[in-house]
XYZ file of C-alpha atoms in Angstrom:
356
model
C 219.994 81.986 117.431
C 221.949 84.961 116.506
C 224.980 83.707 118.772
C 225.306 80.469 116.816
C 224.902 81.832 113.454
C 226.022 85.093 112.769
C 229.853 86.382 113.772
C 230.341 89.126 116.498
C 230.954 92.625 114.939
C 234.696 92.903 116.403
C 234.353 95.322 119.128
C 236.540 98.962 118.695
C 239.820 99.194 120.332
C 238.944 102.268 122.148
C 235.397 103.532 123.336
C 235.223 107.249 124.605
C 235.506 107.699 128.077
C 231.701 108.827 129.428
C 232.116 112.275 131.269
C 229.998 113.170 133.819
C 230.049 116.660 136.035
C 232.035 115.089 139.091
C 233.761 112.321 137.583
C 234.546 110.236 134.816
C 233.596 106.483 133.750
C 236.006 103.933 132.753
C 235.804 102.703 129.207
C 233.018 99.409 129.428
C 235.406 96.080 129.440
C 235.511 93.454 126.755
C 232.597 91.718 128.026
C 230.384 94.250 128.727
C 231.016 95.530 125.176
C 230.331 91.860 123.409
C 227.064 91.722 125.375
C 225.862 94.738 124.041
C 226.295 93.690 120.381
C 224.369 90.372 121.305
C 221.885 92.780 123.168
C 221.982 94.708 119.005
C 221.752 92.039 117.010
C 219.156 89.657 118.730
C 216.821 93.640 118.643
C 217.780 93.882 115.249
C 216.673 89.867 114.556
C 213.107 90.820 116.308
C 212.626 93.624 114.379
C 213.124 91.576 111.192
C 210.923 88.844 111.969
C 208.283 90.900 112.455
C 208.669 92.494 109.303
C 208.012 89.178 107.774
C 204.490 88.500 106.753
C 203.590 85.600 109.220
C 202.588 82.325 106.445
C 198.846 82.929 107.720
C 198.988 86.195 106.008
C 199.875 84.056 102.422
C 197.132 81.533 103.416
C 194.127 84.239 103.487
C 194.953 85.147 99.970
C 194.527 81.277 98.529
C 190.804 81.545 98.637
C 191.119 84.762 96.272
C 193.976 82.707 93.738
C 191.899 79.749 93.552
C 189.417 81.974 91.880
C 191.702 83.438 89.335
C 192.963 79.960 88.934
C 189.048 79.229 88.027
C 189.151 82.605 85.746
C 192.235 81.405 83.867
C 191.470 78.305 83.402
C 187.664 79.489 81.939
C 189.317 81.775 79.773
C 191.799 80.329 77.010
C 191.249 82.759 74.448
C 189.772 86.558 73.551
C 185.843 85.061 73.179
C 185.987 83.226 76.277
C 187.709 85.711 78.898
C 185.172 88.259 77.832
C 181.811 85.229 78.182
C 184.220 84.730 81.867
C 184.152 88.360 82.884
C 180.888 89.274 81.655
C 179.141 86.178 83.426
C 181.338 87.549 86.559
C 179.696 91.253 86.325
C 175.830 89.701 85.475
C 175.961 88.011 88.668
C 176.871 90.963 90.602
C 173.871 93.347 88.775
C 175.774 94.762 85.927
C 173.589 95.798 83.547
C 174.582 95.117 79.534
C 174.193 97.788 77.297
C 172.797 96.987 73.349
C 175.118 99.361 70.722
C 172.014 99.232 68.428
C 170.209 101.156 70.927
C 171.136 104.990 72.222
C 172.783 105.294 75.710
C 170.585 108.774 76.717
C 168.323 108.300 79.252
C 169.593 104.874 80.538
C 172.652 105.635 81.987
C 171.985 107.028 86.120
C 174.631 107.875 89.117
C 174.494 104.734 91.329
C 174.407 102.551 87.817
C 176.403 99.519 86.683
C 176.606 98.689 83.156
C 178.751 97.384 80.350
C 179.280 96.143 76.907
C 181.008 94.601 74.741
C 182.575 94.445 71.011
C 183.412 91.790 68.322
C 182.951 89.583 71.754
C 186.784 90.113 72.487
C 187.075 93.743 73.981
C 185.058 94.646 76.983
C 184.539 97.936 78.974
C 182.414 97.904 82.350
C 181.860 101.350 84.129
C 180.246 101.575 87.463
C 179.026 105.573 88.278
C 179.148 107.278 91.536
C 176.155 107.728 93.018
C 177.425 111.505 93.365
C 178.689 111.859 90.059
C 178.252 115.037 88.370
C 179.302 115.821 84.715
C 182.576 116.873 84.362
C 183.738 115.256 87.682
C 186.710 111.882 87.104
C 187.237 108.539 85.130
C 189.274 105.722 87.290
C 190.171 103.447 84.783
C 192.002 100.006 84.672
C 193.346 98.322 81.235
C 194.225 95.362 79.950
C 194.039 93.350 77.011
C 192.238 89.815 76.887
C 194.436 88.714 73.841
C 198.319 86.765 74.697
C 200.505 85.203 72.147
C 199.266 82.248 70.611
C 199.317 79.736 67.708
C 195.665 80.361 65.714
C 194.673 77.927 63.205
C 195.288 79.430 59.629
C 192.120 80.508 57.467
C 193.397 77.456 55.249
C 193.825 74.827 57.901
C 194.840 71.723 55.709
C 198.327 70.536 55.830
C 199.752 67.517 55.653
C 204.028 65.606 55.752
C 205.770 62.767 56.577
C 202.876 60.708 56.394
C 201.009 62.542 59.187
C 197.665 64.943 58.942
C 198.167 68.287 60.392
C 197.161 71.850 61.051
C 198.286 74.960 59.426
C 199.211 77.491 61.900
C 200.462 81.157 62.258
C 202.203 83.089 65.084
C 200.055 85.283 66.657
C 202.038 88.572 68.811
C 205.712 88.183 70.093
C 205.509 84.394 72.021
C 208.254 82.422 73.345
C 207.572 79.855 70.285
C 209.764 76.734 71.647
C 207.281 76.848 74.812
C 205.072 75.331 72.428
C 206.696 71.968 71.905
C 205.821 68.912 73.421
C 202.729 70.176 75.511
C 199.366 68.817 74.713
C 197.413 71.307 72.919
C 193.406 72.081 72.684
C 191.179 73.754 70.652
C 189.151 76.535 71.359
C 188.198 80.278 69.622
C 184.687 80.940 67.675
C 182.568 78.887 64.685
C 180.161 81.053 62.588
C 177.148 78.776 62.072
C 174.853 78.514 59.745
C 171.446 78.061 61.612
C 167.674 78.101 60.342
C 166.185 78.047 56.801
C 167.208 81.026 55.947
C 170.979 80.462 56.625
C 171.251 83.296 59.344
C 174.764 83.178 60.901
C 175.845 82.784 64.288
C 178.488 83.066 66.398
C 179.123 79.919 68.530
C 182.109 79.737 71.011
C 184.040 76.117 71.272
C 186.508 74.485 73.232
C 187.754 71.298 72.740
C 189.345 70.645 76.451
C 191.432 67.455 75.288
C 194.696 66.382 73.810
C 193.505 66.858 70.059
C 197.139 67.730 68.326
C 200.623 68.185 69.664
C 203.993 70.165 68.043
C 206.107 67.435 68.427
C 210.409 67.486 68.594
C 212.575 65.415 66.949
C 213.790 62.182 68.809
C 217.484 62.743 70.314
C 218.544 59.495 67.567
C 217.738 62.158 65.014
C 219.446 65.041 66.012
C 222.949 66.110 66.606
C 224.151 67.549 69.220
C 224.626 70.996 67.979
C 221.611 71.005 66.633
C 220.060 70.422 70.259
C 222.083 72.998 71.709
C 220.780 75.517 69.294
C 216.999 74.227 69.378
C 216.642 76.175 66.406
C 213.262 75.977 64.027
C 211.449 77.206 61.238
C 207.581 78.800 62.757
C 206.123 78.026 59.309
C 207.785 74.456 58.987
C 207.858 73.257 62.917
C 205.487 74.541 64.404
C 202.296 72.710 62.662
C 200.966 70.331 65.401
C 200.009 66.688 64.392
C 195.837 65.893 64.385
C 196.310 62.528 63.337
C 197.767 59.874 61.325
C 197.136 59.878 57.919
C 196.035 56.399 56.870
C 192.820 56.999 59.451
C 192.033 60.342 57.009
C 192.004 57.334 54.074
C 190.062 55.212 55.618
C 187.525 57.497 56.209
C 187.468 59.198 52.538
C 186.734 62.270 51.056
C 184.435 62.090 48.439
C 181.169 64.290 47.929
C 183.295 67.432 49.873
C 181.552 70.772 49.245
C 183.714 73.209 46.876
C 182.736 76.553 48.010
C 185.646 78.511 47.835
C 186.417 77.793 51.765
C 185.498 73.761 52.734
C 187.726 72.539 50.383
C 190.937 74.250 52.599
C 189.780 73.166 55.532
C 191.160 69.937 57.017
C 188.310 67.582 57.125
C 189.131 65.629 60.233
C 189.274 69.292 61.784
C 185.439 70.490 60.379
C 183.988 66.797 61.446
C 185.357 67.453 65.416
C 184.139 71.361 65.226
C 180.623 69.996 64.178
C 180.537 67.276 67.000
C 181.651 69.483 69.443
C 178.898 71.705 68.350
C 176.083 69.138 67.839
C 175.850 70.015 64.583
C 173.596 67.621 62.097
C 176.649 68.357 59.410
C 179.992 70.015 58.735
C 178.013 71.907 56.234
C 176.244 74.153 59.010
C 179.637 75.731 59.613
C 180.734 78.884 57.341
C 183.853 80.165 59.232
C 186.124 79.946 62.696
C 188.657 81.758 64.142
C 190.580 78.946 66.420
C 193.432 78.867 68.606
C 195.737 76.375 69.906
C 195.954 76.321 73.579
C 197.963 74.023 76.711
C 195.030 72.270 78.491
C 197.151 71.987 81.266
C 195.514 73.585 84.637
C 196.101 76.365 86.155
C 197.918 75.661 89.769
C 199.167 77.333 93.164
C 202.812 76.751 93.756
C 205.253 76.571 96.261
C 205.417 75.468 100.004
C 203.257 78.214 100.800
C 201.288 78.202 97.641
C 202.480 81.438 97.315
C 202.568 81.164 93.408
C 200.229 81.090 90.638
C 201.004 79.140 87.521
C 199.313 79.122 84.585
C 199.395 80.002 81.374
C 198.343 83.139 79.552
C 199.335 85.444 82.747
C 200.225 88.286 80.172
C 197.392 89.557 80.118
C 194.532 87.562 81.807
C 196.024 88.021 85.366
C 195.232 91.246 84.689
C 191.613 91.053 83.325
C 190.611 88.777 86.232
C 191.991 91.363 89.136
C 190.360 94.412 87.229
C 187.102 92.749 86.656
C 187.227 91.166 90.305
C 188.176 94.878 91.311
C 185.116 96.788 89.999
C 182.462 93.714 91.130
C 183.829 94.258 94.155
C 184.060 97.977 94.791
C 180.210 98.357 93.262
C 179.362 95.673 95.961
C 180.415 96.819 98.563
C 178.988 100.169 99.410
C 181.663 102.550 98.291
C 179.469 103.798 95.090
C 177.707 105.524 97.414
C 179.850 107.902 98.312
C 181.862 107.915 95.089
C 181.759 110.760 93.197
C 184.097 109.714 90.026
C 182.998 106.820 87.248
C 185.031 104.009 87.787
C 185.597 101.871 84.754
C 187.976 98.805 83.150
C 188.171 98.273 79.452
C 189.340 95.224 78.604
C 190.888 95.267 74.626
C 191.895 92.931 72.159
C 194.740 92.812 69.606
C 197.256 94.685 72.047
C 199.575 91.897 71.275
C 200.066 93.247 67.410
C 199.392 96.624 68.036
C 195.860 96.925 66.284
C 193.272 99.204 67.133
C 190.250 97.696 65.313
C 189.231 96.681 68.665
């Protein structure tokens, strides 16, 4: 192999004589010289090649990308990665701990616990079964938040002839990304529930092509104007829900005027309380929605070496640290350990809040 595709180093003019005690060796001829470079290089071609992971090496790690793939694809938003991750630590005897009741006395070396907050920010902690006070924290972060387009707390919008959504940037996103992909619904729906109009939180997820940020045919723009792709986030980037003559037909007389309903897009409420099972759009008092790709997560390459998805910054890394503490209190190294080992999981890193 290495004689057909890689040129001879040119062999030096002159070698050094080799001295010995009694006599003295001729220089090695041309031929003897070229065979020890072919000798060199095919050495040097072995060692590489078994540098190189074999592909059965990339194969044994599918098993474990297929279930981030699963992870990802359970987790479009805040709410849901932290319902993902906390369903992930429940099955493997992590015990949840209630803020409205003290931690003393139920906290133990050998223990696995967590919580959560605002259902967006999580923090698990398993403790060493010889832990002492004062003795380490081994901590992984992340952040279950990523850029994203969230419905506006007035929703309604409407041009051209065309019902849509209002939306707002959310973090630093590569906006144009955005266009053209068919976009669901998911994020969190304060409900009204009972007779005495107690509210609760219930998490949603429309998993469907239910709007779309739509570009301009190429009739209709010029061709500097394609080069430059530029647009306005307030003006462009409201996706379409539907046409407007089907929001006619269906009327909107008798609409509640509370100071909220009448901003929300109707069409929007009415799929929210379907979705939901709810007996009327009335039953809902609040959301905070995003817009997300429903396009799957999927291994790449010839080797499926690659993971693509969507939302990788940061829920790659919420998957792997969750994953990572299951499987270290699993698997028999608590017992031993004498540190607390512990991932927090926070929300808003994308804007640089801390009311997380």
């Amino acid at each position: 192999f290495f004689c057909r595709s890689i040129p001879y180093p040119r062999p030096p003019s002159v070698f050094p004589p080799l001295r010995f005690p009694n006599r003295t060796m001729p220089p090695p001829s041309a031929t003897m010289r070229m065979r020890v470079a072919v000798l060199l290089l095919r050495a040097a071609g072995a060692a590489c090649l078994v540098a190189m992971p074999p592909i059965s090496d990339i194969r044994a790690h599918v098993p474990l990308a297929e279930e981030a793939i699963r992870f990802f694809d359970a987790s479009p938003d805040p709410f849901h990665v932290v319902r993902t991750s906390s369903r992930m630590l429940e099955a493997a005897g992590f015990e949840e701990l209630d803020d409205k009741e003290p931690y003393a006395g139920r906290i133990f070396p050998g223990g696995k616990y967590y919580f959560t907050r605002n259902r967006s920010t999580l923090v698990a902690f398993a403790v060493g079964s010889k832990y002492v006070p004062g003795n380490g924290f081994k901590v992984i972060g992340g952040h279950t938040d990523t850029p994203v387009l969230k419905v506006k707390a007035r929703s309604r919008r409407s041009s051209s002839g065309v019902t849509q959504l209002g939306v707002e940037c959310y973090g630093g996103g590569l906006w144009h990304t955005w266009f053209d992909r068919d976009l669901g619904i998911c994020g969190r729906v304060l409900v009204r529930s009972g007779e005495d109009g107690a509210i609760e939180q219930r998490l949603v997820r429309i998993d469907r092509a239910l709007v779309r940020v739509s570009t301009l045919a190429i009739h209709l723009t010029t061709a500097k104007e394609r080069e430059a792709f530029g647009f306005n986030n307030e003006d462009h980037l409201s996706p379409i829900l539907a046409m407007a003559a089907k929001k006619a037909l269906t009327g909107e007389k008798g609409r509640e005027k509370d100071g909220w309903t009448e901003h929300q897009e109707p069409l929007l409420l009415q799929v929210l309380a379907d979705e939901l099972g709810l007996a009327s759009v009335s039953e809902i008092a609040d959301f905070e929605l995003n817009l997300y790709d429903v396009q799957r997560a999927a291994l790449g390459g010839v080797n499926s070496e690659f993971v693509h998805s969507a939302r990788l910054d940061n829920h790659a890394t919420c998957f792997v640290a969750t994953k990572a503490i299951v499987t270290h209190a699993g698997s028999g190294l608590l017992e031993d350990d004498t540190d607390v080992s512990m991932i927090t999981l926070f929300d808003h890193e994308e804007i640089g809040s801390s009311s997380a």
